[in-house]
Amino acid sequence: MAQRSSSVQERIIEAVRKSIYSGDLRPGEPLLEMHLARQHGVSQTTVREALVKLEHTGLVRRIRNQGTFVTELSISELREHLRLRIVLECMAAVDAALRMDEADFEQLQVRFDRIVKAVTTKNTYYEIGRVDLEFHRFIWECSGNKTIWRILDQLATPMLAYVSIRSSSGREEMSHVVREHQPILDAMRSGVPEAIQEAIRLHFETSYRHAGVEAMPFARG
């Protein structure tokens, strides 16, 4: 029974996540437990438990006595998220490169190939975003730093949703941005910290510049 309940919650989580990335649910929009319960044929308790899990990803916010809302980031908040994410991604990638063996790099290549396939087969941004996040999550995991993994996961999810909904990039531009994961892979294989850090910075600064967000400048090196 517990396994079935968990499966139902995951189905609701995936449905809400997809609706947010596709723009069907907009930033700041309320998530009504009763509506979701009817929509998925489950109890409000099951929906509430699913929303609590979603809150842990940073994709929704629960406000006491008001309800649950899709996370809405201001430009200022997004810049703060971006600046912090670049710093932590650099740390995670450098640490990961020192720990990874050839089998790990092959797994990272597999995840990069999934990004390329998602773009070339013209999948939705939701699908591209999902495999993009898998690529980065694998790096976080290989870093061995669970604290960085947890913080980055909470930062990355609402950032992806922001770009998915608000980016004015066309398909060609998005393809160009997503393919910039290749320099990250190459730099990590080199094992040179400075090259890894520069590849990470360039990737994120370029990606969010296409979405109309400039990263706040900070010292390099």
Coordinates of C-alpha atoms in Angstrom, one line a residue:
M1 CA 0.0 0.0 0.0
A2 CA 2.8 2.4 0.9
Q3 CA 4.5 1.7 -2.4
R4 CA 1.3 2.4 -4.3
S5 CA 0.8 5.7 -2.4
S6 CA 4.4 6.7 -3.3
S7 CA 3.7 5.9 -6.9
V8 CA 0.6 8.0 -7.0
Q9 CA 2.4 10.9 -5.4
E10 CA 5.2 10.6 -8.0
R11 CA 2.6 10.7 -10.8
I12 CA 1.1 13.9 -9.3
I13 CA 4.6 15.5 -8.9
E14 CA 5.5 14.7 -12.5
A15 CA 2.2 16.1 -13.8
V16 CA 2.6 19.3 -11.9
R17 CA 6.2 19.7 -12.8
K18 CA 5.4 19.2 -16.5
S19 CA 2.5 21.7 -16.3
I20 CA 4.9 24.3 -14.8
Y21 CA 7.7 23.7 -17.4
S22 CA 5.2 23.9 -20.3
G23 CA 3.7 27.1 -19.0
D24 CA 0.2 25.7 -18.2
L25 CA 0.9 26.7 -14.6
R26 CA 2.4 30.1 -14.3
P27 CA 4.7 31.6 -11.6
G28 CA 2.7 32.7 -8.6
E29 CA -0.4 30.6 -9.7
P30 CA -2.1 28.7 -6.8
L31 CA -2.2 24.9 -6.8
L32 CA -5.6 23.9 -5.4
E33 CA -5.5 20.7 -3.6
M34 CA -9.2 19.9 -4.2
H35 CA -8.9 20.5 -7.9
L36 CA -5.7 18.3 -8.2
A37 CA -7.4 15.6 -6.1
R38 CA -10.4 15.5 -8.5
Q39 CA -8.1 15.7 -11.6
H40 CA -6.0 12.7 -10.5
G41 CA -8.8 10.8 -8.7
V42 CA -7.0 10.7 -5.3
S43 CA -7.5 12.2 -1.9
Q44 CA -6.5 15.7 -0.8
T45 CA -4.1 14.1 1.7
T46 CA -2.2 12.4 -1.2
V47 CA -2.1 15.7 -3.1
R48 CA -0.9 17.5 0.0
E49 CA 1.9 15.0 0.5
A50 CA 3.0 15.4 -3.1
L51 CA 3.0 19.2 -2.9
V52 CA 5.2 18.9 0.2
K53 CA 7.7 16.9 -1.8
L54 CA 7.5 19.4 -4.6
E55 CA 8.3 22.2 -2.2
H56 CA 11.5 20.5 -1.2
T57 CA 12.6 20.8 -4.9
G58 CA 12.0 24.6 -4.8
L59 CA 9.4 24.4 -7.6
V60 CA 6.5 25.4 -5.4
R61 CA 6.1 27.5 -2.2
R62 CA 3.7 26.7 0.6
I63 CA 2.5 29.7 2.5
R64 CA 0.9 29.2 5.9
N65 CA -2.9 29.8 5.9
Q66 CA -2.8 30.8 2.2
G67 CA -2.0 27.6 0.2
T68 CA 0.6 26.4 -2.3
F69 CA 1.9 28.5 -5.2
V70 CA 4.2 28.0 -8.2
T71 CA 7.5 29.5 -7.3
E72 CA 7.8 33.0 -8.7
L73 CA 11.3 34.4 -9.0
S74 CA 12.0 38.1 -9.5
I75 CA 14.8 39.1 -11.8
S76 CA 16.8 40.1 -8.7
E77 CA 16.2 36.7 -7.1
L78 CA 17.1 34.9 -10.3
R79 CA 20.4 36.7 -10.5
E80 CA 21.1 35.7 -6.9
H81 CA 20.2 32.1 -7.7
L82 CA 22.4 32.2 -10.8
R83 CA 25.4 33.7 -9.1
L84 CA 25.2 31.1 -6.3
R85 CA 24.6 28.3 -8.7
I86 CA 27.7 29.2 -10.8
V87 CA 29.9 29.2 -7.6
L88 CA 28.6 25.9 -6.4
E89 CA 28.5 24.2 -9.8
C90 CA 32.2 25.1 -10.2
M91 CA 33.0 23.6 -6.8
A92 CA 31.0 20.4 -7.6
A93 CA 32.5 20.0 -11.0
V94 CA 36.1 20.4 -9.9
D95 CA 35.6 18.0 -7.0
A96 CA 33.8 15.5 -9.3
A97 CA 36.6 15.6 -11.9
L98 CA 39.1 14.5 -9.3
R99 CA 36.9 11.6 -8.2
M100 CA 35.6 10.3 -11.5
D101 CA 37.0 7.3 -13.3
E102 CA 36.5 6.3 -17.0
A103 CA 33.2 4.6 -16.3
D104 CA 31.9 7.8 -14.7
F105 CA 33.0 9.8 -17.7
E106 CA 31.2 7.4 -20.0
Q107 CA 28.0 7.8 -17.9
L108 CA 28.4 11.6 -18.2
Q109 CA 28.8 11.2 -22.0
V110 CA 25.6 9.2 -22.1
R111 CA 23.7 12.0 -20.4
F112 CA 25.2 14.5 -22.8
D113 CA 24.1 12.4 -25.7
R114 CA 20.6 12.4 -24.3
I115 CA 20.6 16.3 -24.4
V116 CA 21.8 16.3 -28.0
K117 CA 19.1 13.7 -28.9
A118 CA 16.4 15.7 -27.2
V119 CA 17.3 18.9 -29.1
T120 CA 17.8 17.3 -32.5
T121 CA 14.5 15.4 -32.3
K122 CA 12.8 18.7 -31.4
N123 CA 11.5 17.6 -28.0
T124 CA 9.7 20.0 -25.7
Y125 CA 11.6 22.3 -23.4
Y126 CA 10.3 20.2 -20.5
E127 CA 12.0 17.1 -22.0
I128 CA 15.2 18.9 -22.8
G129 CA 15.2 20.5 -19.3
R130 CA 14.8 17.1 -17.7
V131 CA 17.8 15.5 -19.5
D132 CA 19.8 18.8 -18.9
L133 CA 19.2 18.5 -15.2
E134 CA 20.2 14.8 -15.3
F135 CA 23.6 15.8 -16.7
H136 CA 24.2 18.3 -13.9
R137 CA 22.9 16.1 -11.2
F138 CA 25.3 13.3 -12.2
I139 CA 28.2 15.8 -11.7
W140 CA 26.8 16.8 -8.3
E141 CA 26.6 13.2 -7.3
C142 CA 30.1 12.4 -8.4
S143 CA 31.4 15.4 -6.3
G144 CA 30.6 13.4 -3.2
N145 CA 29.3 16.5 -1.5
K146 CA 25.7 15.8 -0.4
T147 CA 25.3 19.4 0.9
I148 CA 26.2 21.0 -2.5
W149 CA 23.9 18.4 -4.2
R150 CA 20.9 19.3 -2.1
I151 CA 21.4 23.1 -2.4
L152 CA 22.0 22.9 -6.2
D153 CA 18.9 20.8 -6.7
Q154 CA 16.8 23.4 -4.9
L155 CA 18.4 26.2 -6.9
A156 CA 18.2 24.5 -10.3
T157 CA 14.6 23.4 -10.5
P158 CA 12.8 26.8 -10.3
M159 CA 15.5 28.3 -12.5
L160 CA 14.8 25.8 -15.3
A161 CA 11.1 26.5 -14.9
Y162 CA 11.8 30.3 -15.3
V163 CA 13.7 29.8 -18.5
S164 CA 11.2 27.4 -19.9
I165 CA 8.3 29.8 -19.4
R166 CA 10.0 33.2 -20.1
S167 CA 12.8 32.5 -22.5
S168 CA 12.4 34.3 -25.8
S169 CA 15.0 32.0 -27.4
G170 CA 14.0 30.2 -30.6
R171 CA 14.6 26.5 -31.2
E172 CA 17.9 27.3 -33.0
E173 CA 19.2 29.4 -30.1
M174 CA 18.1 26.8 -27.5
S175 CA 20.0 24.1 -29.4
H176 CA 23.1 26.2 -29.4
V177 CA 22.9 26.8 -25.6
V178 CA 22.2 23.2 -24.7
R179 CA 25.0 21.9 -26.8
E180 CA 27.4 24.0 -24.7
H181 CA 27.5 21.1 -22.3
Q182 CA 30.3 19.6 -24.5
P183 CA 32.9 22.1 -23.2
I184 CA 32.0 21.2 -19.7
L185 CA 32.5 17.5 -20.4
D186 CA 35.8 18.2 -22.2
A187 CA 37.1 20.4 -19.4
M188 CA 36.2 17.9 -16.8
R189 CA 38.1 15.2 -18.7
S190 CA 41.1 17.5 -18.7
G191 CA 41.0 17.7 -14.9
V192 CA 42.2 21.3 -15.0
P193 CA 40.3 23.3 -12.4
E194 CA 40.6 26.6 -14.2
A195 CA 39.3 25.1 -17.5
I196 CA 36.4 23.4 -15.6
Q197 CA 35.4 26.7 -13.8
E198 CA 35.5 28.7 -17.0
A199 CA 33.4 26.1 -18.9
I200 CA 30.8 26.2 -16.2
R201 CA 30.7 30.0 -16.0
L202 CA 30.4 30.4 -19.8
H203 CA 27.6 27.8 -20.0
F204 CA 25.4 29.4 -17.4
E205 CA 26.2 33.0 -18.3
T206 CA 25.4 32.4 -21.9
S207 CA 22.3 30.3 -21.2
Y208 CA 20.7 32.9 -19.0
R209 CA 21.7 35.8 -21.2
H210 CA 19.6 34.2 -23.9
A211 CA 16.7 34.3 -21.4
G212 CA 17.3 38.0 -20.7
V213 CA 19.1 37.6 -17.4
E214 CA 22.7 38.8 -16.9
A215 CA 24.7 37.2 -14.1
M216 CA 26.0 39.6 -11.5
P217 CA 29.8 40.0 -12.0
F218 CA 32.1 38.3 -9.6
A219 CA 35.9 37.7 -9.3
R220 CA 37.3 34.7 -11.3
G221 CA 39.9 32.4 -10.2

